[in-house]
Structures are given as structure tokens and as C-alpha cells.
Amino acid sequence: MGVSRRSFITTVLAGSALSAIPATAHARAAAPTAAAALNPAASAPGDVVGKITVGYQGWFACIGDGAPIDGWWHWSQDWSQAPSPSNNAIKAWPDMTEFSTGYQTGYAALNSGGPATLFSSYDQQTVNTHFLWMQQNGCDTAALQRFNPNSSEGPTRDAMAAKVRTAAEGNDRKFYIMYDVTGWTNMQTEIKADWTAKMSALTASSAYAVQNGKPVVGIWGFGFNDANHPWSAADCLDVVTWFQSQGCYVMGGVPREWLTGVGGSRAGYLDVYHAFNMISPWMVGAIGDIADSDAVYQQFNVPDQADCNAHGIDYQPCVLPGDVSANQRVHGDFMWHQFYNMVRVGAQGIYISMFDEFGEGNQIAKTTPTTATVPANSGLLALDEDGTACSSDYYLRLTADGGRMLKGQLALTATRPTAPVLSGGDTQPPSVPTGLRATAETAGSVALSWTASTDNVAVAGYHVYQVTGSGSTLLGSTAATAYTATGLAASTSYTFSVSAYDAAGNASAASATVNVSTTGAANANLALNQPTSASGYTQNYVPANAVDGNSSSYWESTDNAFPQWLQVDLGSAVGVSRIVLDLPPQTAWATRTQTLSVLGGTDGSTFATVVGSAGYTFNPATGNTVTITFGSTQVRYLRLDFTGNSGWPAGQVSEFQVYSS
């Protein structure tokens, strides 16, 4: 998986890192004053100056989520296998309450008895939920991390950029692309090509971050003193000035010792650092307690700020919550003291590292508050690891208050104002619902009911889930003890469970499941809104467009790369005998013939030919639609294998519809 930022920092700073820096190292720098924040050389407030920016990884995937990477991306050491105690890559467990889909892991059940499921960043609902939390908690801007895109991770990272754009636009947040160049061999040329061909298009979004009238781009990793960051100062300077020539405001994630060129920084890079419009020294792995923060304030932050002021550079130091697994957080005191130091030094902005970094345990995203919702025997800790109860959203709320202090809405104070648990302090979940049963079935729906739960305060409602072999999917929520699941396939077996929740957000473990089958044969589109995957896609013409019910959107494969394929997961094995393929009906789409075959399977890895290769003509005069019929075949996965297209050098499908008859 390569070298992470943390593993590099902790290697370089092994031992007594802070004591190794002499107190006189920056003796020429003046101490800050209250006017430092009003430094006339600094930029005016924009989307990063005067704002809280959060580093957003967006790099968690699960097998079965439809992501091109098709693995447990960053959840496990071996991505081909489900995460488990022996295949673990995380240091904390997320609060799964608000995610509509969870994917079953190899961990034991939660201590409370519920299933040990994890979210996928590839699900748009996950990203939407994360950006909603940002909106609710004063996180102004998200820096989407983009590692070398010219690898097997590239298609998934491309898709994540589009998902982040959608979520930012929908939640009134800003975002920008932050390139992490760690381990990127041909970085100097490829980073420019990636921006020109792909990422620059995102600046058309109303949500793309702008500072000083220019789109923001971040580059993390120049000048770090290790083999994963080998470029010369001249090469790095070339990249910075190139982005500026493209009209960008360039933020640099740099080593802690950037100003002196010792320790973690290569010597001779000061001209590179001074070329950035904004500097953000990295601190994860470099500080672990309040004393470290105070030492860094005196030895680094004060001279850093003075130098940035002198050179008209905006200073954006890091603030981190601390590694849960290393007991660094001290129920928020560690993080708050960093906010205090960064505001009093006069920083132009603050960078939170990170929003969703469960691999380093430094996430502010909602995290399980107690060991009740941690997998049994996993060794993972919860937010109450030091004996102080903390709500799952505590570090989001703490960030909100840190942002208020940065913006002058809260007076500068070293005393943390944020309560670990909101007034009332209800941390007890409702009892587990019992008696779950099906009361009626149709070809497309199942009516459910159950016995009410109890709670120490009051039950606010119930979450209803569909349970599959790969996890559970939230179908909906209700305040009643009954719910009707709709949009189901005919003659198909389904499994359901229910959990109760209260007004404080505490959720019970899942109920016992109930299995029920729908009746009859319904002539409904079985592929509508089902998970999709593909061999590749162009720009934002993603596979999901082919099952969204919108004939104006479409999937388009990678150009000039036949054969190409598009696949839909119907959710369970079902008999199918008809496929309808559409292209957008507009007359601008000239008549074309696409050559394709139809493959089917039940496990997603082994496929048999359902319909052999043939040419199918799409004519806008007749609706740009093609129907393929065949004998009834039991499949869960259907794949279209394209080998030619007379109208464009790629496979194209607006709607991929599948019917039982």
C-alpha cells in the first residue's frame, strides 16, 4: 500500500524529536503579537484563508460496492480479503448509525450483538453524509487527497472526485484537489497532465474552493527527506510555478522543519517553500501530547508565522485530534490546545488532519463512542478510551468551536469550551426490538411489524435494514412499529432486521432477522438503481448512470480500448429473459451499431455466455433503443461485453434495463 504520511514522519522523527531541535534554531524570528492575524501581507478571507479546511481521504471501499478497485481499500492489509483482527488496517471503528449501507467484515459481532459492518466511500450516500457533518460542524472546505492516479486506484479516485463534487454542492461546502505526491515516480509530468485532462474540469463547480480569485490546488510532499519524495528542488519549483501559471492558488503540505531545512526537510528547498501561496507544515506523528504542542509552538509555529508574514505567504498549520489507539486525545484537551496555539500565533487558516483517517486513528468523523459498538475481541478502542464519555460527534463539535475561535466568534482561550457529551448526557441505547415478522407480501413489497423497544428516556424511531451476505442496507426509518419495504424484485427471498434509536442518537443492536419471499412475477426493471461496475469510464460518464432511470445520462467506457464491459448486480439470483438497452434519445446521437455479447453469473467472478456477440443498431428515429431476448436464465450478475461501436470508439449505454419476462 506504500508509505503513509504518518509512517514517514515517525521514521524521520524517531526518538526525542522535539528535544533534538535547539531552542536557538529560529532565534532570528520575532514573537507574534495580537496583530499577527491582521498581517497586511496575508490574503483576505476566502475559501481557505480564515477557514477550517479538513483533509478528506475518501479512500475506503468494500468488495461488493461497485468500485472499480474491487477490494477492501484501506480497511484491511490484504484488500482482497475482508478486514478482521488478523487483517486489520484501522485504529478506530466508525459510528455506522447514519450510513444507509454497511458491508459485512470478518470481525466478530459488535459487543452489543450487532453486525460488524463498515461503510464504503464509493457509496454517494456515505460522502453526502460526511459533507453534511461538515456543514453541521463548521468545516468550511474539504481537501480531497489525490495520490498517483496512474495506477489501479486511478478509476476509483476519479469517481471519488465526482462524488465529492456532488456532496459539496449539495451541502454548501467547498472542496479542492490536494495532490499527495508520495511515491509518484513520474510526478513532474504526470501531475500536470492529470490536472489538464481531468481535475481542472472540477473548477467549474460552484463548490470548488477559490482564494484570491483563483482555484485552490494543494500539493503535499515536496521537500520531505525520504526516498518516497526524491525530486530535486528545481523539479518541485517547476510544478508549483506551473500550477500558478494555470491561474491557481497553490497550497503546500510541507515538512515541519521547512524553514530550517533540517531533520524531516531536505536542505536547499526554501525557494520552493516560499513559492507556495499557502504553507501547511505536517504534524501527524510529530506531536502526541499538550507538551509537544507547546514546544512546537515556540520552536516552529512562531518563526514559521513570522517568515510567512515577511514573504506574503498564508500560514495554515495542522491541528489533529490525536491517535485513539495511542490514548493521545485526552477527551479533546490535546486538540483544543492546538487550536489555542494556532489561533494565538496568528495563523491565516487551520488544516484538520484528518476528517476520515481511521487508518491513523486521527479522524474527527463520527466514531463509535463506547466499546459496546466495537467488534468483540478486535482490540480497537472507542472515544471513551480514557474513561471520559464522549459522543460520537464530539470531535466534529470541537472542530466547530475551534473554527469559531479562529474567526473571532469565540474569544481566545486555552480552556476547552466543548462538552464531550451534550447536556443531558444520554448514552444508553434502547432495547433491541423483538418479534420482527412479515405481515404481507406482494410481487414488489413486504410489510413488516415488530414489538416496541424501551429506552431510559424515549424511543425516537426505528431503522429498517435489508440484510445480505455482504452486509446490511438501510431501507428507511419510521417512528411506528411497522414498515413496508418497496421496490423489491418478484419471486425473490429477502432478509430484514430492525434497530431502535433515541433522540440522542444512541442505537440498539440489530434485531433477529426475518426471511420472507416476494410473490408472483412482476414485469419491473430489475436493474434500476442496482450496483454497477465497469472495465472503465470516461470523465463523469460513470457506470451508475446506466441504471439511474434517466435516459439523458449515460455510461461511456474508456475510449479506444475495446473490449470493454458494463456490469449490473441484481442483488440476488433471479430469472431473467429480456434486456433493453437505451442511448440518449436526442437526434444529436447519430445512428450507430454496437457489437456486444451478454454474459451472466451468480458469484461475480465466473460468467457464462447468455447471448453471443452480435451487432445492435441504435437509431434515434426509433427511440435509440434495442431489445435483446433469450431463454429464462438464473443470474445475479449481468455483463455486457463490447467489442465495437460504429459511432464512437467506446461502449455507450444510457439505460441498462433487465426484465424477468
XYZ file of C-alpha atoms in Angstrom:
661
model
C 0.000 0.000 0.000
C 3.025 2.323 0.011
C 4.350 4.589 2.732
C 1.799 6.665 4.580
C 2.435 10.189 5.747
C 2.494 9.014 9.356
C 4.958 6.167 8.803
C 7.365 8.598 7.132
C 7.082 11.225 9.855
C 7.531 8.769 12.703
C 10.570 7.259 10.982
C 12.275 10.600 10.465
C 11.345 11.868 13.928
C 12.133 8.671 15.840
C 13.394 9.291 19.318
C 13.152 12.601 21.121
C 12.247 14.656 18.068
C 11.427 17.902 19.796
C 14.426 17.942 22.123
C 16.689 17.430 19.101
C 15.856 20.925 17.828
C 17.884 23.581 19.658
C 15.901 26.418 21.175
C 18.052 28.905 19.255
C 17.320 27.355 15.869
C 14.942 30.172 14.981
C 16.325 32.912 17.190
C 16.010 35.491 14.411
C 12.180 35.263 14.413
C 10.177 37.732 16.456
C 7.460 36.605 18.835
C 3.922 37.043 17.474
C 1.584 39.782 18.539
C -2.172 40.065 18.520
C -1.815 41.899 15.224
C -0.263 38.881 13.525
C -3.678 37.670 12.430
C -4.160 41.031 10.725
C -0.839 40.888 8.892
C -1.301 43.160 5.858
C 0.698 40.762 3.671
C -1.767 37.954 4.301
C -4.658 37.262 1.980
C -8.178 38.395 2.726
C -10.651 35.750 3.905
C -11.685 33.357 1.152
C -12.333 29.634 0.918
C -9.118 28.652 2.761
C -7.920 31.846 4.460
C -9.934 32.448 7.612
C -11.460 28.999 7.257
C -11.285 25.464 8.639
C -10.095 23.015 5.991
C -10.339 19.277 6.606
C -8.199 16.699 4.865
C -10.591 14.215 3.228
C -9.262 10.802 2.196
C -12.411 9.296 0.665
C -10.392 6.125 0.152
C -12.405 3.350 1.807
C -14.008 0.721 -0.414
C -15.560 -2.696 0.124
C -15.960 -5.720 -2.082
C -19.482 -5.542 -3.464
C -19.792 -1.736 -3.538
C -19.256 -1.467 -7.307
C -15.961 0.449 -7.025
C -13.519 -0.307 -9.869
C -10.822 -1.195 -7.341
C -12.979 -4.147 -6.206
C -11.374 -4.612 -2.813
C -11.400 -3.653 0.869
C -9.448 -0.500 0.019
C -7.679 0.810 3.138
C -9.881 -1.200 5.506
C -7.530 -4.193 5.506
C -3.899 -5.036 4.820
C -4.864 -7.560 2.138
C -7.533 -5.735 0.136
C -8.752 -8.974 -1.453
C -9.875 -10.248 1.958
C -12.402 -8.798 4.393
C -10.905 -6.881 7.321
C -10.547 -8.923 10.505
C -8.352 -8.953 13.626
C -5.631 -10.679 11.581
C -6.141 -8.469 8.500
C -6.621 -5.077 10.062
C -5.590 -1.630 8.781
C -7.566 0.689 11.063
C -7.164 2.040 14.582
C -10.740 3.078 15.331
C -14.261 1.942 14.424
C -16.672 4.367 12.711
C -20.135 5.147 14.009
C -22.238 3.373 11.386
C -25.615 4.713 12.524
C -26.208 7.162 9.668
C -24.924 5.160 6.714
C -27.564 3.515 4.561
C -25.279 0.629 3.538
C -22.834 -1.397 5.597
C -20.599 -4.192 4.308
C -20.059 -7.293 6.404
C -16.485 -7.713 7.634
C -14.576 -10.666 9.048
C -14.667 -9.300 12.582
C -16.828 -10.877 15.261
C -20.160 -9.213 16.023
C -20.141 -5.961 17.960
C -20.001 -6.267 21.723
C -23.660 -5.217 21.705
C -24.504 -8.075 19.317
C -24.948 -6.110 16.080
C -23.173 -6.970 12.820
C -19.631 -5.621 12.314
C -20.159 -3.680 9.085
C -18.175 -0.836 7.526
C -19.067 1.925 5.088
C -17.751 2.438 1.570
C -16.613 5.868 0.424
C -17.707 4.791 -3.061
C -21.371 4.998 -1.988
C -22.598 8.518 -2.721
C -24.723 8.437 0.442
C -21.552 7.990 2.502
C -19.900 11.065 1.002
C -23.135 13.036 1.296
C -23.328 12.117 4.987
C -19.717 13.156 5.589
C -20.287 16.533 3.941
C -23.499 17.000 5.907
C -21.450 16.546 9.081
C -19.007 19.149 7.765
C -21.876 21.546 7.132
C -23.316 20.948 10.602
C -19.974 21.448 12.345
C -18.280 24.409 10.711
C -15.871 22.545 8.444
C -15.727 25.046 5.599
C -13.603 23.300 2.998
C -12.515 19.743 2.210
C -9.135 18.978 0.629
C -9.677 15.775 -1.351
C -6.478 13.737 -1.263
C -5.376 12.580 -4.718
C -2.467 10.169 -4.917
C -0.836 8.996 -8.162
C -3.891 8.412 -10.408
C -1.934 6.394 -12.984
C -2.324 3.133 -11.090
C -5.024 0.564 -10.373
C -6.515 3.073 -7.925
C -6.979 5.707 -10.636
C -10.542 4.927 -11.815
C -11.806 4.790 -8.233
C -10.074 8.055 -7.359
C -11.574 9.680 -10.464
C -15.024 8.562 -9.341
C -14.422 9.860 -5.815
C -13.639 13.324 -7.173
C -17.063 13.404 -8.858
C -18.779 12.136 -5.698
C -17.084 14.787 -3.570
C -18.184 17.477 -6.011
C -21.800 16.286 -5.750
C -21.683 16.167 -1.955
C -20.046 19.590 -1.633
C -22.572 21.201 -3.955
C -25.435 19.576 -2.071
C -24.235 20.669 1.371
C -22.934 24.181 0.635
C -19.308 23.224 1.348
C -16.164 23.981 -0.631
C -13.618 21.453 -1.859
C -10.353 21.361 -3.755
C -7.907 18.788 -5.102
C -4.859 18.144 -2.946
C -2.223 16.036 -4.672
C -0.233 13.750 -2.362
C 2.884 13.031 -4.400
C 4.241 10.324 -2.101
C 5.823 7.552 -4.169
C 4.795 9.121 -7.502
C 7.754 8.287 -9.765
C 6.871 10.393 -12.821
C 5.216 13.125 -10.798
C 6.629 16.186 -12.578
C 4.979 15.470 -15.924
C 2.026 13.340 -14.841
C 0.643 15.758 -12.253
C 0.372 18.440 -14.941
C -1.295 16.026 -17.358
C -3.779 14.897 -14.714
C -4.766 18.454 -13.868
C -5.113 19.437 -17.517
C -7.040 16.358 -18.675
C -9.197 15.645 -15.631
C -9.107 17.631 -12.404
C -9.192 21.173 -13.805
C -12.732 20.494 -15.012
C -13.852 20.440 -11.378
C -13.128 24.167 -11.060
C -16.343 24.793 -12.992
C -18.239 23.685 -9.893
C -19.771 26.390 -7.716
C -18.371 24.417 -4.773
C -14.737 24.422 -5.905
C -12.617 26.417 -3.440
C -11.346 29.810 -4.581
C -8.809 32.022 -2.822
C -7.771 35.462 -4.082
C -9.995 34.839 -7.089
C -8.087 31.692 -8.065
C -8.957 27.981 -7.803
C -7.076 26.280 -4.981
C -4.756 23.318 -5.579
C -2.841 21.550 -2.818
C 0.452 19.673 -3.206
C 1.600 17.567 -0.269
C 5.094 16.113 -0.138
C 7.697 18.460 -1.615
C 10.965 18.611 0.313
C 10.389 15.633 2.612
C 13.676 13.942 3.407
C 12.985 10.347 2.394
C 13.101 8.051 -0.634
C 9.390 8.461 -1.392
C 9.872 12.187 -2.097
C 13.055 12.199 -4.224
C 12.579 15.167 -6.573
C 15.027 17.997 -6.869
C 14.182 21.474 -5.669
C 14.190 22.624 -9.294
C 11.630 19.993 -10.309
C 9.381 20.868 -7.376
C 9.616 24.585 -8.080
C 8.714 23.895 -11.705
C 5.498 22.172 -10.645
C 4.492 24.943 -8.222
C 5.080 27.709 -10.751
C 3.337 25.696 -13.491
C 0.143 25.478 -11.445
C 0.383 29.187 -10.725
C 0.751 29.809 -14.461
C -2.547 27.958 -14.874
C -4.163 30.564 -12.639
C -4.143 28.510 -9.430
C -3.574 29.450 -5.795
C -1.177 26.726 -4.612
C -1.145 25.362 -1.063
C 1.835 23.255 0.035
C 1.869 20.499 2.621
C 5.486 20.670 3.787
C 7.793 19.155 6.419
C 7.695 20.535 9.937
C 11.288 21.783 9.578
C 10.699 23.503 6.219
C 12.104 26.827 7.414
C 15.496 25.466 8.543
C 15.933 22.606 6.069
C 16.986 20.088 8.725
C 15.501 16.897 10.160
C 12.462 15.971 8.111
C 13.192 18.547 5.396
C 15.747 18.343 2.635
C 18.223 21.195 2.552
C 18.049 23.755 -0.241
C 14.269 23.803 -0.705
C 13.454 27.173 0.841
C 12.800 28.759 -2.559
C 10.264 26.000 -3.244
C 8.515 26.603 0.063
C 8.491 30.358 -0.456
C 6.909 29.880 -3.885
C 3.714 28.454 -2.364
C 0.791 30.798 -1.770
C -0.009 28.912 1.439
C 2.150 26.685 3.637
C 0.844 23.895 5.883
C 3.524 22.042 7.902
C 2.613 18.415 8.697
C 2.304 17.381 12.357
C 0.780 13.877 12.446
C 3.306 11.635 14.175
C 5.355 14.656 15.258
C 3.313 15.615 18.330
C 1.437 13.391 20.746
C 0.538 15.472 23.781
C -0.017 19.027 25.009
C 3.642 19.492 25.952
C 4.638 18.611 22.380
C 2.154 21.163 21.044
C 3.602 23.893 23.253
C 7.168 23.001 22.248
C 6.245 23.079 18.551
C 4.504 26.422 19.071
C 7.692 28.017 20.389
C 10.235 26.243 18.177
C 8.303 26.110 14.886
C 4.956 27.908 14.715
C 6.210 31.291 15.946
C 9.133 31.568 13.478
C 7.048 29.954 10.721
C 4.376 32.603 11.060
C 6.924 35.412 11.129
C 8.599 34.146 7.963
C 5.275 33.711 6.182
C 4.272 37.236 7.185
C 7.546 38.568 5.809
C 7.068 36.777 2.487
C 3.337 37.337 1.984
C 2.539 33.633 2.401
C -0.629 32.439 4.096
C 0.112 30.128 7.047
C -2.193 27.135 7.616
C -0.814 24.895 10.379
C -2.234 21.452 11.142
C -4.448 20.559 14.080
C -5.063 16.881 14.824
C -7.371 15.149 17.299
C -4.778 12.527 18.256
C -4.492 8.792 17.704
C -7.284 6.967 19.541
C -5.209 3.791 19.764
C -2.292 5.640 21.392
C -4.501 7.337 24.020
C -3.426 10.780 22.792
C -6.756 12.571 22.762
C -7.279 13.320 26.481
C -11.015 13.747 25.716
C -10.347 16.727 23.465
C -7.833 18.688 25.544
C -4.953 17.781 23.193
C -6.822 19.039 20.128
C -8.138 22.167 21.808
C -4.678 23.213 22.985
C -3.509 23.047 19.366
C -6.418 25.279 18.309
C -5.391 27.718 21.044
C -1.753 27.762 19.916
C -2.572 28.142 16.219
C -5.019 30.985 16.770
C -2.701 32.874 19.118
C 0.191 32.566 16.669
C -1.931 34.394 14.075
C -2.478 31.608 11.534
C -4.426 32.554 8.393
C -6.248 29.221 8.377
C -6.254 25.808 10.035
C -5.929 22.387 8.396
C -7.535 19.472 10.260
C -5.639 16.234 9.782
C -7.797 14.387 9.131
C -11.556 14.078 8.631
C -11.819 10.344 7.896
C -8.374 8.882 8.619
C -9.426 5.728 10.502
C -6.146 4.115 9.451
C -4.122 6.531 11.598
C -6.794 6.891 14.274
C -6.739 10.679 13.714
C -10.275 11.051 12.363
C -12.766 13.684 13.525
C -15.626 11.908 11.704
C -18.192 10.253 13.922
C -16.552 7.378 15.760
C -18.083 4.746 17.985
C -18.343 6.311 21.461
C -18.153 3.145 23.582
C -16.841 -0.398 23.254
C -20.451 -1.612 23.014
C -20.312 -0.815 19.307
C -16.781 -2.106 18.680
C -16.294 -5.650 17.336
C -15.687 -8.155 20.120
C -12.042 -9.150 20.638
C -10.878 -6.694 17.981
C -8.533 -4.762 20.252
C -9.951 -1.483 18.940
C -10.715 1.335 21.363
C -13.634 3.783 21.417
C -13.786 7.509 22.160
C -14.181 6.794 25.879
C -10.728 5.146 25.949
C -9.522 7.362 28.821
C -12.653 6.819 30.925
C -14.434 10.019 29.841
C -17.678 9.531 27.909
C -17.618 11.300 24.538
C -20.416 11.467 21.975
C -19.631 10.081 18.532
C -19.707 13.604 17.057
C -17.569 15.152 19.799
C -14.523 15.934 17.659
C -16.717 17.445 14.975
C -18.257 19.727 17.605
C -14.804 20.523 18.960
C -13.702 21.478 15.441
C -16.729 23.748 15.128
C -15.692 25.602 18.284
C -12.074 25.786 17.083
C -13.331 27.378 13.893
C -15.336 29.916 15.880
C -12.186 30.893 17.783
C -10.205 31.203 14.518
C -12.890 33.507 13.096
C -13.087 35.681 16.206
C -16.564 34.447 17.124
C -15.167 32.971 20.349
C -12.580 34.710 22.494
C -9.090 33.197 22.526
C -8.987 30.688 25.377
C -6.812 27.787 26.424
C -9.803 26.272 28.198
C -11.776 23.845 26.067
C -15.392 25.124 25.780
C -16.824 21.958 24.217
C -18.507 19.345 26.392
C -17.589 15.733 25.489
C -21.265 14.833 25.844
C -24.041 17.324 25.227
C -26.198 18.449 28.122
C -28.441 15.630 29.195
C -25.706 13.102 28.599
C -27.896 10.239 27.391
C -25.561 7.468 26.241
C -27.837 4.480 26.842
C -29.290 2.847 23.709
C -32.844 1.499 23.511
C -33.525 -2.203 23.963
C -33.329 -4.464 20.925
C -36.659 -4.739 19.026
C -38.241 -8.193 19.209
C -40.903 -10.132 17.336
C -39.940 -8.969 13.831
C -42.317 -10.609 11.343
C -43.749 -10.193 7.841
C -47.443 -9.358 7.747
C -47.990 -9.168 3.979
C -46.116 -9.801 0.736
C -46.683 -8.710 -2.852
C -44.609 -9.064 -6.011
C -42.710 -5.880 -5.136
C -43.141 -5.265 -1.414
C -43.032 -6.784 2.075
C -44.921 -5.389 5.090
C -43.094 -5.782 8.417
C -44.036 -5.261 12.057
C -42.325 -5.765 15.419
C -42.690 -5.286 19.161
C -41.725 -1.854 20.508
C -38.384 -1.243 22.227
C -37.925 0.585 25.507
C -35.450 3.334 26.446
C -34.339 5.171 29.569
C -35.649 8.418 28.005
C -37.766 7.594 24.961
C -37.516 5.657 21.716
C -37.385 8.096 18.810
C -37.789 5.587 15.992
C -36.554 2.522 14.177
C -34.135 1.839 11.332
C -35.176 -0.956 8.951
C -32.419 -2.869 7.149
C -32.168 -5.379 4.333
C -29.537 -7.942 5.277
C -27.377 -9.709 2.664
C -24.262 -11.810 2.771
C -22.114 -8.708 2.284
C -23.744 -6.548 4.962
C -26.869 -4.542 5.655
C -28.556 -1.707 3.769
C -30.766 0.889 5.455
C -34.147 0.866 3.736
C -35.743 3.607 5.800
C -36.701 4.851 9.231
C -40.037 5.138 10.983
C -41.462 6.203 14.329
C -44.024 3.379 14.145
C -43.548 -0.337 14.784
C -44.403 -1.206 11.176
C -42.759 -0.559 7.820
C -43.331 -1.606 4.214
C -40.253 -2.335 2.107
C -40.981 -1.491 -1.529
C -39.180 -1.706 -4.863
C -38.368 -5.380 -4.381
C -37.952 -7.989 -7.100
C -40.670 -10.563 -7.636
C -40.238 -14.174 -6.519
C -37.135 -13.247 -4.522
C -36.092 -14.078 -0.968
C -35.189 -11.176 1.336
C -33.841 -10.880 4.878
C -34.693 -7.941 7.156
C -33.704 -6.622 10.583
C -34.657 -3.602 12.713
C -32.824 -1.459 15.282
C -34.200 1.208 17.623
C -32.716 4.650 18.231
C -33.331 7.541 20.627
C -33.153 11.321 20.298
C -29.511 11.352 21.457
C -28.544 9.162 18.521
C -27.966 6.005 20.531
C -28.914 2.919 18.537
C -29.692 -0.571 19.719
C -28.151 -3.682 18.269
C -29.994 -5.185 15.311
C -32.978 -7.427 15.960
C -33.165 -11.066 14.999
C -33.724 -11.312 11.256
C -36.814 -12.442 9.378
C -36.678 -14.131 5.967
C -39.530 -13.640 3.501
C -40.070 -14.031 -0.257
C -41.990 -11.742 -2.553
C -44.773 -13.260 -4.620
C -45.688 -13.525 -8.294
C -43.774 -12.351 -11.306
C -43.665 -8.626 -11.834
C -42.541 -7.096 -15.103
C -40.326 -4.486 -13.443
C -36.839 -3.302 -14.373
C -34.678 -5.421 -12.073
C -31.529 -3.344 -12.742
C -32.945 0.036 -11.700
C -30.625 1.723 -9.165
C -28.718 -1.518 -8.566
C -24.900 -1.560 -8.023
C -22.829 -1.354 -11.191
C -19.203 -1.762 -12.211
C -17.278 -1.474 -15.460
C -13.914 -2.015 -17.071
C -13.554 1.761 -17.120
C -15.282 5.016 -17.939
C -14.620 8.451 -19.415
C -14.884 11.735 -17.466
C -18.082 11.666 -15.389
C -19.905 9.099 -17.521
C -19.850 6.571 -14.692
C -21.438 3.075 -14.688
C -24.200 4.124 -12.272
C -25.626 6.411 -14.966
C -26.778 3.307 -16.837
C -29.228 2.243 -14.104
C -30.436 5.601 -12.764
C -33.701 5.689 -14.752
C -32.586 8.823 -16.600
C -32.204 8.301 -20.349
C -30.248 11.560 -20.710
C -27.338 10.377 -18.574
C -25.127 7.576 -19.809
C -22.091 5.369 -19.237
C -19.204 5.609 -21.667
C -16.239 3.271 -21.453
C -12.600 4.187 -21.827
C -12.017 5.384 -25.401
C -10.069 3.309 -27.925
C -9.695 0.350 -25.560
C -12.011 -2.420 -26.739
C -13.044 -4.862 -25.383
C -14.898 -3.020 -22.608
C -17.643 -4.178 -20.238
C -20.520 -2.889 -18.126
C -21.974 -4.976 -15.285
C -25.028 -4.789 -13.007
C -25.581 -6.657 -9.735
C -29.281 -7.568 -9.390
C -28.850 -8.250 -5.664
C -29.747 -11.941 -5.759
C -30.089 -14.695 -8.331
C -33.301 -14.235 -10.328
C -34.688 -15.496 -13.630
C -34.267 -13.003 -16.481
C -35.134 -13.259 -20.162
C -35.065 -9.741 -21.613
C -32.624 -6.820 -21.735
C -33.445 -3.348 -23.038
C -30.551 -1.020 -23.871
C -31.029 2.690 -24.495
C -28.928 5.595 -25.680
C -29.999 9.224 -25.165
C -32.977 9.845 -27.485
C -31.730 13.184 -28.786
C -31.242 13.386 -32.549
C -27.712 14.644 -31.889
C -26.875 10.989 -31.298
C -26.381 9.668 -34.818
C -27.352 6.107 -35.672
C -24.696 3.643 -34.566
C -24.173 -0.095 -34.307
C -22.586 -1.533 -31.186
C -21.187 -5.056 -31.160
C -21.664 -6.799 -27.849
C -22.368 -10.063 -26.069
C -24.311 -10.772 -22.861
C -22.685 -12.732 -20.029
C -24.240 -13.873 -16.756
C -23.193 -15.367 -13.445
C -24.148 -15.835 -9.807
C -20.914 -15.055 -7.941
C -19.500 -12.007 -9.753
C -16.339 -13.811 -10.846
C -17.452 -16.682 -13.102
C -19.510 -15.823 -16.191
C -21.186 -17.841 -18.916
C -22.394 -16.591 -22.283
C -26.109 -15.757 -22.265
C -26.239 -14.203 -25.746
C -23.354 -14.442 -28.199
C -21.693 -11.463 -29.821
C -23.848 -9.580 -32.332
C -24.314 -6.095 -33.749
C -27.203 -3.980 -32.414
C -28.275 -0.792 -34.170
C -29.373 2.233 -32.127
C -31.427 4.699 -34.203
C -32.713 7.963 -32.667
C -35.617 7.880 -35.131
C -36.933 4.809 -33.284
C -36.035 5.895 -29.747
C -32.361 4.802 -29.743
C -33.372 1.560 -28.027
C -32.504 -2.117 -28.530
C -34.217 -5.185 -27.032
C -32.375 -8.476 -26.530
C -34.459 -11.543 -25.638
C -33.309 -15.010 -24.608
C -34.442 -18.075 -22.692
C -35.008 -17.525 -18.945
C -31.649 -17.657 -17.145
C -30.929 -17.545 -13.403
C -28.297 -14.851 -12.787
C -27.336 -12.280 -10.197
C -24.717 -10.503 -12.303
C -25.265 -9.486 -15.946
C -22.396 -8.168 -18.016
C -22.386 -6.508 -21.445
C -19.098 -7.145 -23.270
C -18.481 -4.510 -26.004
C -16.074 -5.071 -28.877
C -17.119 -2.328 -31.292
C -19.152 0.850 -31.879
C -19.564 2.426 -35.307
C -20.406 5.828 -33.830
C -17.716 6.268 -31.171
C -14.592 4.344 -30.095
C -16.147 3.234 -26.801
C -19.076 1.315 -25.355
C -22.087 3.537 -24.566
C -25.293 2.808 -22.641
C -27.855 5.275 -21.297
C -30.112 2.705 -19.617
C -29.329 -0.970 -18.963
C -32.740 -2.488 -18.201
C -33.287 -6.108 -17.164
C -36.641 -7.913 -17.036
C -37.861 -11.327 -15.963
C -40.152 -11.576 -18.993
